[in-house]
Every structure is written in structure tokens, then in C-alpha cells.
mmCIF file of C-alpha atoms in Angstrom:
data_model
loop_
_atom_site.group_PDB
_atom_site.id
_atom_site.type_symbol
_atom_site.label_atom_id
_atom_site.label_comp_id
_atom_site.label_asym_id
_atom_site.label_seq_id
_atom_site.Cartn_x
_atom_site.Cartn_y
_atom_site.Cartn_z
ATOM 1 C CA MET A 159 -9.301 -9.671 -3.137
ATOM 2 C CA ASN A 160 -8.312 -7.583 -0.206
ATOM 3 C CA PRO A 161 -11.233 -8.547 2.924
ATOM 4 C CA ALA A 162 -12.019 -5.056 2.976
ATOM 5 C CA LEU A 163 -13.476 -5.042 -0.728
ATOM 6 C CA ALA A 164 -15.582 -8.368 -0.099
ATOM 7 C CA GLN A 165 -18.390 -7.194 1.480
ATOM 8 C CA ALA A 166 -18.939 -4.342 -0.586
ATOM 9 C CA ALA A 167 -18.618 -6.036 -3.581
ATOM 10 C CA PRO A 168 -21.385 -6.520 -6.500
ATOM 11 C CA PRO A 169 -21.542 -9.759 -8.459
ATOM 12 C CA PRO A 170 -17.673 -9.642 -10.573
ATOM 13 C CA ALA A 171 -18.215 -8.614 -14.191
ATOM 14 C CA ALA A 172 -18.506 -11.277 -17.044
ATOM 15 C CA ALA A 173 -15.743 -14.125 -17.270
ATOM 16 C CA THR A 174 -15.409 -12.106 -20.809
ATOM 17 C CA GLY A 175 -15.199 -8.572 -19.245
ATOM 18 C CA VAL A 176 -12.384 -6.529 -18.167
ATOM 19 C CA PRO A 177 -11.421 -7.808 -14.216
ATOM 20 C CA PHE A 178 -10.329 -5.694 -11.454
ATOM 21 C CA VAL A 179 -6.742 -6.918 -11.245
ATOM 22 C CA ARG A 180 -5.344 -9.598 -13.774
ATOM 23 C CA LEU A 181 -2.535 -11.665 -12.246
ATOM 24 C CA ASP A 182 0.734 -13.803 -12.954
ATOM 25 C CA SER A 183 -1.079 -16.295 -14.496
ATOM 26 C CA ALA A 184 -1.829 -14.125 -17.472
ATOM 27 C CA ASP A 185 1.969 -13.643 -17.990
ATOM 28 C CA PRO A 186 3.530 -17.436 -18.834
ATOM 29 C CA LEU A 187 7.622 -15.977 -19.150
ATOM 30 C CA LEU A 188 6.600 -14.936 -16.090
ATOM 31 C CA SER A 189 5.596 -17.622 -14.850
ATOM 32 C CA ALA A 190 8.384 -19.477 -15.666
ATOM 33 C CA ASP A 191 10.422 -17.567 -13.686
ATOM 34 C CA ILE A 192 9.163 -17.362 -10.628
ATOM 35 C CA PHE A 193 8.140 -21.486 -11.264
ATOM 36 C CA ALA A 194 12.398 -22.107 -11.788
ATOM 37 C CA ALA A 195 12.787 -20.055 -8.435
ATOM 38 C CA ILE A 196 10.436 -22.205 -6.472
ATOM 39 C CA GLU A 197 12.578 -25.156 -7.972
ATOM 40 C CA ARG A 198 15.492 -24.165 -6.688
ATOM 41 C CA ILE A 199 13.862 -23.550 -2.952
ATOM 42 C CA ALA A 200 12.688 -26.987 -3.360
ATOM 43 C CA GLY A 201 15.818 -28.097 -4.390
ATOM 44 C CA THR A 202 17.653 -26.681 -1.191
ATOM 45 C CA ALA A 203 14.718 -27.526 1.081
ATOM 46 C CA ALA A 204 15.815 -23.706 2.640
ATOM 47 C CA PHE A 205 12.356 -22.287 3.706
ATOM 48 C CA THR A 206 12.630 -20.080 5.949
ATOM 49 C CA MET A 207 15.641 -17.244 6.303
ATOM 50 C CA GLY A 208 19.016 -17.399 4.639
ATOM 51 C CA GLU A 209 20.463 -16.173 1.219
ATOM 52 C CA GLU A 210 16.926 -16.001 -0.718
ATOM 53 C CA LEU A 211 15.425 -14.195 2.167
ATOM 54 C CA GLU A 212 19.223 -11.960 2.015
ATOM 55 C CA THR A 213 19.023 -11.585 -1.730
ATOM 56 C CA PHE A 214 15.862 -9.963 -2.165
ATOM 57 C CA GLU A 215 16.329 -7.514 1.130
ATOM 58 C CA HIS A 216 19.428 -6.256 -0.275
ATOM 59 C CA GLU A 217 18.272 -6.304 -4.070
ATOM 60 C CA PHE A 218 14.722 -4.343 -2.781
ATOM 61 C CA ALA A 219 16.680 -2.058 -0.567
ATOM 62 C CA THR A 220 19.149 -0.463 -4.197
ATOM 63 C CA TRP A 221 15.622 -0.660 -5.530
ATOM 64 C CA CYS A 222 14.819 2.073 -3.122
ATOM 65 C CA GLU A 223 17.589 3.818 -3.286
ATOM 66 C CA THR A 224 18.465 3.678 0.774
ATOM 67 C CA ASP A 225 20.463 1.488 3.026
ATOM 68 C CA HIS A 226 18.581 -1.577 4.530
ATOM 69 C CA ALA A 227 15.455 -3.644 3.783
ATOM 70 C CA ILE A 228 13.779 -5.781 6.110
ATOM 71 C CA GLY A 229 11.516 -9.097 4.799
ATOM 72 C CA VAL A 230 8.442 -9.340 6.733
ATOM 73 C CA SER A 231 5.691 -11.420 7.068
ATOM 74 C CA SER A 232 2.886 -8.224 5.572
ATOM 75 C CA GLY A 233 2.336 -4.811 5.891
ATOM 76 C CA THR A 234 0.931 -4.458 8.806
ATOM 77 C CA SER A 235 4.148 -6.261 10.461
ATOM 78 C CA ALA A 236 6.338 -3.975 8.668
ATOM 79 C CA LEU A 237 3.933 -1.321 10.363
ATOM 80 C CA GLU A 238 3.727 -2.499 13.560
ATOM 81 C CA LEU A 239 7.571 -3.721 14.123
ATOM 82 C CA THR A 240 8.831 -0.580 13.012
ATOM 83 C CA LEU A 241 7.157 1.477 15.577
ATOM 84 C CA ARG A 242 7.880 -1.149 18.380
ATOM 85 C CA ALA A 243 11.655 -0.629 17.408
ATOM 86 C CA LEU A 244 11.522 2.843 17.298
ATOM 87 C CA GLY A 245 10.182 2.742 20.859
ATOM 88 C CA ILE A 246 6.366 3.616 20.219
ATOM 89 C CA GLY A 247 4.454 1.812 23.097
ATOM 90 C CA ALA A 248 1.565 2.655 25.803
ATOM 91 C CA GLY A 249 1.205 6.135 26.128
ATOM 92 C CA ASP A 250 2.181 7.050 23.233
ATOM 93 C CA GLU A 251 -0.705 8.870 20.773
ATOM 94 C CA VAL A 252 -0.060 7.486 16.847
ATOM 95 C CA ILE A 253 -1.184 9.803 14.444
ATOM 96 C CA VAL A 254 -2.575 7.909 11.008
ATOM 97 C CA PRO A 255 -5.309 9.067 8.113
ATOM 98 C CA THR A 256 -8.660 7.259 8.965
ATOM 99 C CA ASN A 257 -8.572 7.175 5.130
ATOM 100 C CA SER A 258 -6.789 4.176 4.785
ATOM 101 C CA PHE A 259 -7.063 0.455 4.864
ATOM 102 C CA ILE A 260 -7.288 -1.209 9.134
ATOM 103 C CA ALA A 261 -4.054 -2.005 8.906
ATOM 104 C CA THR A 262 -2.522 1.355 9.552
ATOM 105 C CA ALA A 263 -4.136 1.523 12.452
ATOM 106 C CA GLU A 264 -4.337 -1.747 13.667
ATOM 107 C CA ALA A 265 -0.103 -1.435 13.779
ATOM 108 C CA VAL A 266 -0.918 0.751 16.318
ATOM 109 C CA THR A 267 -3.021 -0.930 18.369
ATOM 110 C CA ALA A 268 -0.898 -3.925 18.254
ATOM 111 C CA THR A 269 2.316 -1.758 20.026
ATOM 112 C CA GLY A 270 -0.267 -0.723 23.283
ATOM 113 C CA ALA A 271 -0.173 3.060 21.333
ATOM 114 C CA THR A 272 -3.000 4.648 20.789
ATOM 115 C CA PRO A 273 -3.900 5.904 17.011
ATOM 116 C CA VAL A 274 -4.972 9.276 16.773
ATOM 117 C CA LEU A 275 -7.609 9.058 13.484
ATOM 118 C CA VAL A 276 -7.567 12.190 11.420
ATOM 119 C CA ASP A 277 -9.130 13.534 8.220
ATOM 120 C CA VAL A 278 -7.518 13.814 4.569
ATOM 121 C CA ASP A 279 -7.346 16.231 2.067
ATOM 122 C CA GLU A 280 -10.677 16.066 -0.488
ATOM 123 C CA ASP A 281 -8.475 16.556 -3.829
ATOM 124 C CA THR A 282 -5.841 13.591 -3.238
ATOM 125 C CA ALA A 283 -7.131 11.708 -0.323
ATOM 126 C CA LEU A 284 -4.344 11.757 1.972
ATOM 127 C CA ILE A 285 -2.864 13.099 5.463
ATOM 128 C CA THR A 286 -1.609 16.740 4.816
ATOM 129 C CA ALA A 287 1.031 18.789 7.307
ATOM 130 C CA LYS A 288 -1.940 20.944 8.486
ATOM 131 C CA ILE A 289 -4.225 18.327 9.139
ATOM 132 C CA VAL A 290 -1.668 16.900 10.950
ATOM 133 C CA GLU A 291 -0.431 19.602 13.276
ATOM 134 C CA ALA A 292 -4.054 20.677 14.566
ATOM 135 C CA ALA A 293 -4.245 16.669 15.833
ATOM 136 C CA LEU A 294 -0.690 17.697 17.983
ATOM 137 C CA THR A 295 -0.859 16.713 21.691
ATOM 138 C CA GLU A 296 1.796 15.914 24.442
ATOM 139 C CA ARG A 297 1.091 12.787 24.088
ATOM 140 C CA THR A 298 1.710 12.776 20.225
ATOM 141 C CA ARG A 299 5.136 10.864 19.628
ATOM 142 C CA CYS A 300 5.032 9.376 16.030
ATOM 143 C CA VAL A 301 2.818 10.180 12.217
ATOM 144 C CA ILE A 302 1.936 7.801 9.573
ATOM 145 C CA PRO A 303 1.577 9.044 6.316
ATOM 146 C CA VAL A 304 0.180 6.274 3.803
ATOM 147 C CA HIS A 305 0.732 7.402 0.514
ATOM 148 C CA LEU A 306 -2.569 5.866 -1.208
ATOM 149 C CA TYR A 307 -3.655 4.282 -4.173
ATOM 150 C CA GLY A 308 -0.060 4.880 -5.106
ATOM 151 C CA ARG A 309 0.007 8.553 -4.491
ATOM 152 C CA SER A 310 2.740 10.218 -2.868
ATOM 153 C CA VAL A 311 2.075 12.684 0.442
ATOM 154 C CA THR A 312 3.474 15.853 -0.317
ATOM 155 C CA MET A 313 6.446 14.748 2.479
ATOM 156 C CA GLY A 314 8.374 18.346 3.154
ATOM 157 C CA PRO A 315 5.818 20.298 4.729
ATOM 158 C CA LEU A 316 5.099 16.695 7.132
ATOM 159 C CA LEU A 317 9.151 16.447 7.242
ATOM 160 C CA ALA A 318 9.309 19.884 8.746
ATOM 161 C CA LEU A 319 6.642 19.203 10.943
ATOM 162 C CA CYS A 320 7.678 16.721 12.844
ATOM 163 C CA GLN A 321 11.232 18.076 12.408
ATOM 164 C CA ALA A 322 10.236 20.477 15.118
ATOM 165 C CA HIS A 323 7.871 19.056 17.463
ATOM 166 C CA ASP A 324 10.190 15.864 17.470
ATOM 167 C CA LEU A 325 8.119 13.424 15.787
ATOM 168 C CA ARG A 326 8.723 9.965 13.929
ATOM 169 C CA LEU A 327 7.390 9.806 11.245
ATOM 170 C CA VAL A 328 6.863 5.853 9.599
ATOM 171 C CA GLU A 329 5.799 6.022 5.963
ATOM 172 C CA ASP A 330 2.936 3.561 4.729
ATOM 173 C CA ALA A 331 3.765 2.475 1.684
ATOM 174 C CA CYS A 332 1.677 -0.299 1.054
ATOM 175 C CA GLN A 333 0.573 1.004 -2.514
ATOM 176 C CA ALA A 334 2.829 3.041 -3.443
ATOM 177 C CA HIS A 335 5.790 0.896 -4.234
ATOM 178 C CA GLY A 336 8.220 3.008 -6.911
ATOM 179 C CA SER A 337 6.210 6.207 -6.452
ATOM 180 C CA ARG A 338 8.773 9.376 -5.236
ATOM 181 C CA TYR A 339 8.964 12.553 -3.997
ATOM 182 C CA GLN A 340 10.933 15.339 -5.127
ATOM 183 C CA GLY A 341 12.948 12.727 -6.752
ATOM 184 C CA ARG A 342 12.744 10.290 -3.908
ATOM 185 C CA PRO A 343 11.372 6.586 -3.860
ATOM 186 C CA ALA A 344 8.518 6.640 -1.265
ATOM 187 C CA GLY A 345 9.219 5.111 2.274
ATOM 188 C CA THR A 346 12.571 6.991 1.665
ATOM 189 C CA HIS A 347 11.872 10.414 3.453
ATOM 190 C CA GLY A 348 11.247 9.759 7.405
ATOM 191 C CA ASP A 349 12.896 6.843 9.925
ATOM 192 C CA ALA A 350 11.529 4.492 7.783
ATOM 193 C CA GLY A 351 9.041 3.060 5.442
ATOM 194 C CA CYS A 352 6.263 -0.090 5.315
ATOM 195 C CA PHE A 353 5.759 -2.073 1.941
ATOM 196 C CA SER A 354 3.476 -4.875 1.409
ATOM 197 C CA PHE A 355 3.599 -7.955 -0.748
ATOM 198 C CA TYR A 356 -0.214 -8.786 -1.071
ATOM 199 C CA PRO A 357 -0.819 -10.203 -3.941
ATOM 200 C CA THR A 358 -2.071 -7.493 -5.591
ATOM 201 C CA LYS A 359 0.293 -5.046 -5.420
ATOM 202 C CA ASN A 360 2.375 -2.936 -7.846
ATOM 203 C CA LEU A 361 4.551 -6.083 -6.363
ATOM 204 C CA GLY A 362 2.875 -8.689 -5.107
ATOM 205 C CA GLY A 363 4.052 -12.215 -3.897
ATOM 206 C CA TRP A 364 2.621 -15.310 -3.976
ATOM 207 C CA GLY A 365 1.003 -15.057 -0.490
ATOM 208 C CA ASP A 366 1.222 -12.526 2.493
ATOM 209 C CA GLY A 367 4.827 -10.229 2.866
ATOM 210 C CA GLY A 368 5.881 -7.017 3.116
ATOM 211 C CA ALA A 369 9.281 -5.414 3.786
ATOM 212 C CA VAL A 370 10.427 -1.588 6.126
ATOM 213 C CA VAL A 371 13.065 0.285 4.674
ATOM 214 C CA THR A 372 15.729 2.452 6.182
ATOM 215 C CA ALA A 373 18.552 4.304 6.509
ATOM 216 C CA ASP A 374 19.415 3.894 9.593
ATOM 217 C CA ALA A 375 21.466 0.545 10.649
ATOM 218 C CA GLY A 376 20.282 0.491 14.158
ATOM 219 C CA LEU A 377 16.510 0.711 13.661
ATOM 220 C CA ALA A 378 17.120 -2.042 10.967
ATOM 221 C CA GLU A 379 18.932 -4.463 13.401
ATOM 222 C CA ARG A 380 15.877 -3.719 15.981
ATOM 223 C CA ILE A 381 13.572 -4.919 13.699
ATOM 224 C CA LYS A 382 15.292 -7.767 12.284
ATOM 225 C CA LEU A 383 15.559 -8.561 16.371
ATOM 226 C CA ILE A 384 12.603 -8.642 16.736
ATOM 227 C CA ARG A 385 10.463 -10.210 13.361
ATOM 228 C CA SER A 386 12.552 -13.786 14.594
ATOM 229 C CA HIS A 387 11.754 -14.560 17.744
ATOM 230 C CA GLY A 388 14.220 -11.851 19.465
ATOM 231 C CA GLU A 389 16.699 -13.907 18.733
ATOM 232 C CA GLY A 390 19.613 -12.960 18.188
ATOM 233 C CA THR A 391 21.916 -15.567 18.259
ATOM 234 C CA ARG A 392 20.615 -19.262 17.837
ATOM 235 C CA HIS A 393 18.286 -20.223 21.065
ATOM 236 C CA HIS A 394 19.628 -16.844 22.926
ATOM 237 C CA HIS A 395 16.187 -14.744 22.985
ATOM 238 C CA GLU A 396 16.413 -11.106 23.820
ATOM 239 C CA VAL A 397 13.052 -9.792 24.107
ATOM 240 C CA ALA A 398 9.782 -11.631 23.267
ATOM 241 C CA SER A 399 8.178 -10.817 20.395
ATOM 242 C CA GLY A 400 7.182 -13.695 18.246
ATOM 243 C CA THR A 401 8.150 -14.637 14.584
ATOM 244 C CA HIS A 402 7.085 -12.290 11.662
ATOM 245 C CA ARG A 403 9.541 -13.738 8.868
ATOM 246 C CA LEU A 404 9.354 -13.248 5.025
ATOM 247 C CA HIS A 405 9.172 -17.055 4.252
ATOM 248 C CA SER A 406 11.780 -18.025 1.318
ATOM 249 C CA LEU A 407 9.749 -18.775 -0.882
ATOM 250 C CA GLN A 408 7.945 -15.272 -1.207
ATOM 251 C CA ALA A 409 11.137 -13.640 -1.064
ATOM 252 C CA ALA A 410 12.930 -15.030 -4.419
ATOM 253 C CA ILE A 411 8.732 -14.513 -6.065
ATOM 254 C CA LEU A 412 9.485 -11.382 -5.600
ATOM 255 C CA SER A 413 13.015 -10.906 -6.279
ATOM 256 C CA VAL A 414 11.672 -12.196 -10.150
ATOM 257 C CA LYS A 415 8.971 -9.858 -10.627
ATOM 258 C CA LEU A 416 11.122 -6.433 -8.762
ATOM 259 C CA LYS A 417 12.710 -6.485 -12.392
ATOM 260 C CA ARG A 418 10.136 -6.158 -13.864
ATOM 261 C CA LEU A 419 8.659 -3.571 -11.224
ATOM 262 C CA SER A 420 9.482 -0.314 -13.241
ATOM 263 C CA GLU A 421 7.842 -1.220 -16.040
ATOM 264 C CA TRP A 422 4.926 -2.348 -14.594
ATOM 265 C CA ASN A 423 4.799 0.669 -13.054
ATOM 266 C CA GLU A 424 5.249 2.340 -16.354
ATOM 267 C CA GLN A 425 2.516 0.924 -17.833
ATOM 268 C CA ARG A 426 -0.177 1.772 -15.004
ATOM 269 C CA ARG A 427 1.052 5.199 -15.497
ATOM 270 C CA GLN A 428 0.001 5.064 -19.202
ATOM 271 C CA ALA A 429 -2.908 3.249 -18.485
ATOM 272 C CA ALA A 430 -4.402 5.534 -15.668
ATOM 273 C CA ALA A 431 -3.842 8.790 -18.983
ATOM 274 C CA THR A 432 -5.649 6.987 -21.279
ATOM 275 C CA LEU A 433 -8.015 6.734 -18.921
ATOM 276 C CA SER A 434 -7.985 10.253 -17.714
ATOM 277 C CA GLU A 435 -8.341 11.891 -20.929
ATOM 278 C CA ALA A 436 -11.556 9.313 -22.276
ATOM 279 C CA LEU A 437 -13.299 9.878 -19.082
ATOM 280 C CA ALA A 438 -12.591 14.019 -19.231
ATOM 281 C CA GLY A 439 -16.331 14.870 -19.970
ATOM 282 C CA THR A 440 -18.200 12.411 -17.837
ATOM 283 C CA ASP A 441 -19.746 13.769 -15.067
ATOM 284 C CA LEU A 442 -17.154 11.267 -12.778
ATOM 285 C CA ILE A 443 -14.195 13.412 -10.270
ATOM 286 C CA LEU A 444 -11.271 11.848 -11.296
ATOM 287 C CA PRO A 445 -7.769 11.143 -9.959
ATOM 288 C CA ALA A 446 -6.865 14.985 -9.449
ATOM 289 C CA PRO A 447 -2.651 15.762 -11.107
ATOM 290 C CA VAL A 448 0.089 14.998 -9.852
ATOM 291 C CA THR A 449 1.157 17.896 -7.526
ATOM 292 C CA ALA A 450 4.391 19.340 -8.283
ATOM 293 C CA GLY A 451 7.678 17.205 -6.714
ATOM 294 C CA GLY A 452 4.659 14.666 -6.910
ATOM 295 C CA ASP A 453 3.879 11.051 -8.356
ATOM 296 C CA HIS A 454 1.419 8.399 -8.952
ATOM 297 C CA VAL A 455 1.893 4.801 -9.907
ATOM 298 C CA TYR A 456 -1.464 3.863 -10.098
ATOM 299 C CA HIS A 457 -2.235 1.039 -7.689
ATOM 300 C CA LEU A 458 -5.184 2.087 -8.216
ATOM 301 C CA PHE A 459 -7.738 4.386 -10.366
ATOM 302 C CA VAL A 460 -10.198 5.664 -8.000
ATOM 303 C CA VAL A 461 -12.536 7.776 -9.081
ATOM 304 C CA ARG A 462 -16.027 10.050 -7.565
ATOM 305 C CA THR A 463 -19.187 10.065 -7.979
ATOM 306 C CA PRO A 464 -22.597 10.373 -5.834
ATOM 307 C CA GLU A 465 -24.210 7.776 -7.270
ATOM 308 C CA ARG A 466 -21.338 5.173 -6.907
ATOM 309 C CA ASP A 467 -23.536 2.220 -6.527
ATOM 310 C CA THR A 468 -25.561 2.680 -9.398
ATOM 311 C CA LEU A 469 -22.441 3.095 -11.210
ATOM 312 C CA ARG A 470 -20.682 -0.213 -10.036
ATOM 313 C CA SER A 471 -24.095 -2.139 -11.125
ATOM 314 C CA HIS A 472 -24.120 -0.473 -14.540
ATOM 315 C CA LEU A 473 -20.077 -1.326 -15.387
ATOM 316 C CA ASN A 474 -21.256 -4.685 -13.879
ATOM 317 C CA ASP A 475 -23.805 -5.219 -16.740
ATOM 318 C CA SER A 476 -21.497 -4.007 -19.139
ATOM 319 C CA GLY A 477 -18.901 -6.432 -18.364
ATOM 320 C CA VAL A 478 -16.443 -4.243 -16.154
ATOM 321 C CA ALA A 479 -15.570 -4.934 -12.642
ATOM 322 C CA SER A 480 -14.907 -2.703 -9.837
ATOM 323 C CA ALA A 481 -14.596 -2.132 -6.418
ATOM 324 C CA ILE A 482 -14.134 -0.333 -3.455
ATOM 325 C CA HIS A 483 -11.017 1.743 -1.666
ATOM 326 C CA TYR A 484 -12.970 1.961 1.215
ATOM 327 C CA PRO A 485 -16.505 0.952 2.314
ATOM 328 C CA THR A 486 -15.620 1.815 5.570
ATOM 329 C CA PRO A 487 -13.358 4.125 7.642
ATOM 330 C CA ILE A 488 -11.339 3.197 10.349
ATOM 331 C CA HIS A 489 -12.557 6.109 12.369
ATOM 332 C CA LEU A 490 -16.171 4.571 11.768
ATOM 333 C CA GLN A 491 -15.173 0.698 11.853
ATOM 334 C CA GLN A 492 -16.303 -1.238 15.278
ATOM 335 C CA ALA A 493 -13.039 -1.671 16.551
ATOM 336 C CA TYR A 494 -12.338 2.157 16.848
ATOM 337 C CA ALA A 495 -15.340 3.398 18.331
ATOM 338 C CA PRO A 496 -17.152 4.960 15.416
ATOM 339 C CA SER A 497 -17.970 8.347 15.470
ATOM 340 C CA LYS A 498 -19.747 9.255 12.699
ATOM 341 C CA GLY A 499 -19.710 12.414 11.572
ATOM 342 C CA ALA A 500 -16.559 13.653 12.857
ATOM 343 C CA LEU A 501 -14.277 13.881 10.019
ATOM 344 C CA PRO A 502 -16.684 14.137 6.831
ATOM 345 C CA VAL A 503 -13.842 14.149 4.173
ATOM 346 C CA SER A 504 -13.582 10.687 4.544
ATOM 347 C CA GLU A 505 -16.775 9.416 4.780
ATOM 348 C CA ARG A 506 -18.015 11.861 1.981
ATOM 349 C CA LEU A 507 -15.067 9.696 -0.019
ATOM 350 C CA ALA A 508 -15.943 6.231 1.715
ATOM 351 C CA ALA A 509 -19.497 6.934 0.279
ATOM 352 C CA GLU A 510 -18.342 7.596 -3.130
ATOM 353 C CA SER A 511 -15.162 6.522 -4.206
ATOM 354 C CA CYS A 512 -14.908 3.732 -7.268
ATOM 355 C CA SER A 513 -12.304 1.428 -7.961
ATOM 356 C CA LEU A 514 -11.987 1.118 -12.144
ATOM 357 C CA PRO A 515 -9.732 -1.891 -13.424
ATOM 358 C CA ILE A 516 -6.263 -1.182 -13.929
ATOM 359 C CA PHE A 517 -3.295 -3.593 -14.710
ATOM 360 C CA PRO A 518 -0.148 -3.769 -15.904
ATOM 361 C CA SER A 519 -1.370 -6.041 -19.352
ATOM 362 C CA ILE A 520 -4.529 -4.085 -19.204
ATOM 363 C CA THR A 521 -5.409 -3.771 -23.077
ATOM 364 C CA ASP A 522 -6.144 -0.719 -25.260
ATOM 365 C CA GLU A 523 -9.206 -2.700 -25.833
ATOM 366 C CA GLU A 524 -10.202 -3.055 -22.414
ATOM 367 C CA LEU A 525 -9.174 0.871 -21.603
ATOM 368 C CA ASP A 526 -11.773 1.818 -24.332
ATOM 369 C CA ARG A 527 -14.360 -0.964 -22.825
ATOM 370 C CA ILE A 528 -14.083 0.867 -19.137
ATOM 371 C CA ALA A 529 -14.539 4.347 -20.977
ATOM 372 C CA THR A 530 -17.555 3.227 -23.183
ATOM 373 C CA ALA A 531 -19.780 2.569 -19.315
ATOM 374 C CA VAL A 532 -18.696 4.852 -17.752
ATOM 375 C CA SER A 533 -19.810 7.163 -20.847
ATOM 376 C CA SER A 534 -23.078 5.083 -21.162
ATOM 377 C CA PHE A 535 -23.832 5.940 -17.952
ATOM 378 C CA SER A 536 -23.072 9.327 -17.420
ATOM 379 C CA ALA A 537 -24.568 10.749 -21.267
#
């Protein structure tokens, strides 16, 4: 579970109920393929960098329909290294939606730049060009739209705005593997796209991991340089950068799972459609329909109600797990000088949002149980 959820989670649903997420142990064929990959790596002891990583990078770039993918240690590192490779640093401002996991802002802080936290659209919970434009200053250097919950940001107006003001655009696609906007994958519209492979993601490893995708060969080379001690050639370090590598074991596991990702995303969409139809008569605010040209791969299925905490207790008593994404917006976190009331839409979303179970292997019976539990609450 993401650490951001632990502080707000009720007791888990009964073991015989509907879990919030079901990971790889539920698929014996997948597990067999993964263990075969692990055994292969153990036989060569090639645990860092090398062929397994390069293979996954090539496969992921191809899957994202772009030229380059660089494996790194986490989604947070993907964002940080991309910003550093773009020359973002002290004195610069980067616009970030406050309705996101804190890593989006942390990556900016790690470069020495200042995250400028902005509100989001109430219907989609996403950043918009209009919101960004109102936050621009002479110090703004970059914008980070977050394709939150698996829903694609409306990128066209945002790209036009960034081009007009000579701004960098880095997509946080950590929850949107395979989501598209106007036919192109999330992460391929701006200067670069950043992905997380945390175990619960649509494409998740067996630990932390991440990647940057880009069509810019020069940017890709700079990110590769700074992910591993700034070492251009062996024992020759061009910059002091630390280590942010994606390990070979994770790369091999991700290669196995990548082959199934399109199918898994479609299963998530189908499950979301079933839930949306079943819950249409309830008092909950359901996920907004996908906008023209947009997409949703339902990393999360997030509903809203002013009685969120009561709903969660009812779901738990009914054997249905749930979670909150996210209980505290970034601008109210102690790390970012909290100022309550400054960004009211995100604060309202934080108080009302409830994530219901959704995952590729979810059954019709489990979806029916979720719908029955919610409907009995709303009756």
C-alpha cells in the first residue's frame, strides 16, 4: 500500500471479502514466468545495468510509441532526474497540482527549484491550461501535469500555453501507463514522461522502480548520465549525481508483465464501466466521463461523497476494502507551509474522495458485491 494511504485506512475488509487490490500472487502463470526470469538473472549474477535493463527499456519505449526509455529507481527519481537534465534548479518555479501524491512536488524541491502548487478542475481532478496560466510568473520554467488515477490530462491547450511562454512540460504519468490523449500515449506529449512501477501501479514491479520516456535523444543521454553517479565512462564522473538505477531483477519482471499490460488496462476499463453503470442510481459522485480525445486506464476508481468516512466504515463492515487518494493535499502537508483554504477544490476532493476496489482480475461477483454495498449505503 502507498504510505500516503496508511494514515487514513480503516481496518482491512474481511479476508473473504473484496480486497482493494490483488497483486501477482493471484496469477500462477504470471508468477511462473516471473520466477523463470529471476532464475535466469540469478544464473548470470547480472543484477545491475546490462542486457535485462536495456531490453526492458527498448520494450517500454516501443510500447509507449516513443524513441527512448530510461529505467530509474522510482517515479520520484524519474521526475527529479528529468527536471535536473532540463536544467531546472534554484530560482526556478515549477507549477504542480496540489491534488497529487507528494512525490510530484518533492522532485521539484530536490532540484532546488520551487514547486508552485495550484488547484485542479473539480470534475476531472486534473490540472488545466486555464489554472496554469493564472499561476505563471517571470520565474516559471516548467509545468508538471499529472495524469491522475489513470485519466489523461487535456494536453492540447496546455502544450500551446507552454510553447507560447517557452516553458518545459514534464508529464507525471505515474498512474497512467497506457492512457492516451488524441491517440498518443500519456508521457509522449511534452519534453518527457515519467512513470512509476510501484507494485500497485497498472504496470508494477516487485519493489520500487520507474522510467522516463522521451523523443529527445540528448535529454535521454543526460538522464542516463545522472542516474548512475554521473559516470560517462568507467571511473570518470562528469557530475555529482548519486545513484538512481532500475535494477535488472525489476527490469526483467516488468518485461514479463508489460506483455499483459494492454489486456489488463482493458479489463480495468470494463470493470469501471460495470461499476459506473451499477452505481448510477446512488448518491455518489462517480468518475466523470472521458472527455473528447481523452482516455482513462482506471489505476483507481474514485467516487465522492460528503459522508466519505461513514461510507468507508459501511464498506468495511460489508467486506469491501477501500482507500483514500489523497487525504491531505500537498499544500496542506507540513513539508510545504500549509495554508488551509488556499486551494478549495483540492481540499474538498481530499475530504470527499473514496477509492473503490479495481484491478484486472476483479470478478463479476466482486463487482456486484461492491455495488450492493454502496447501494445499501445510499438507500
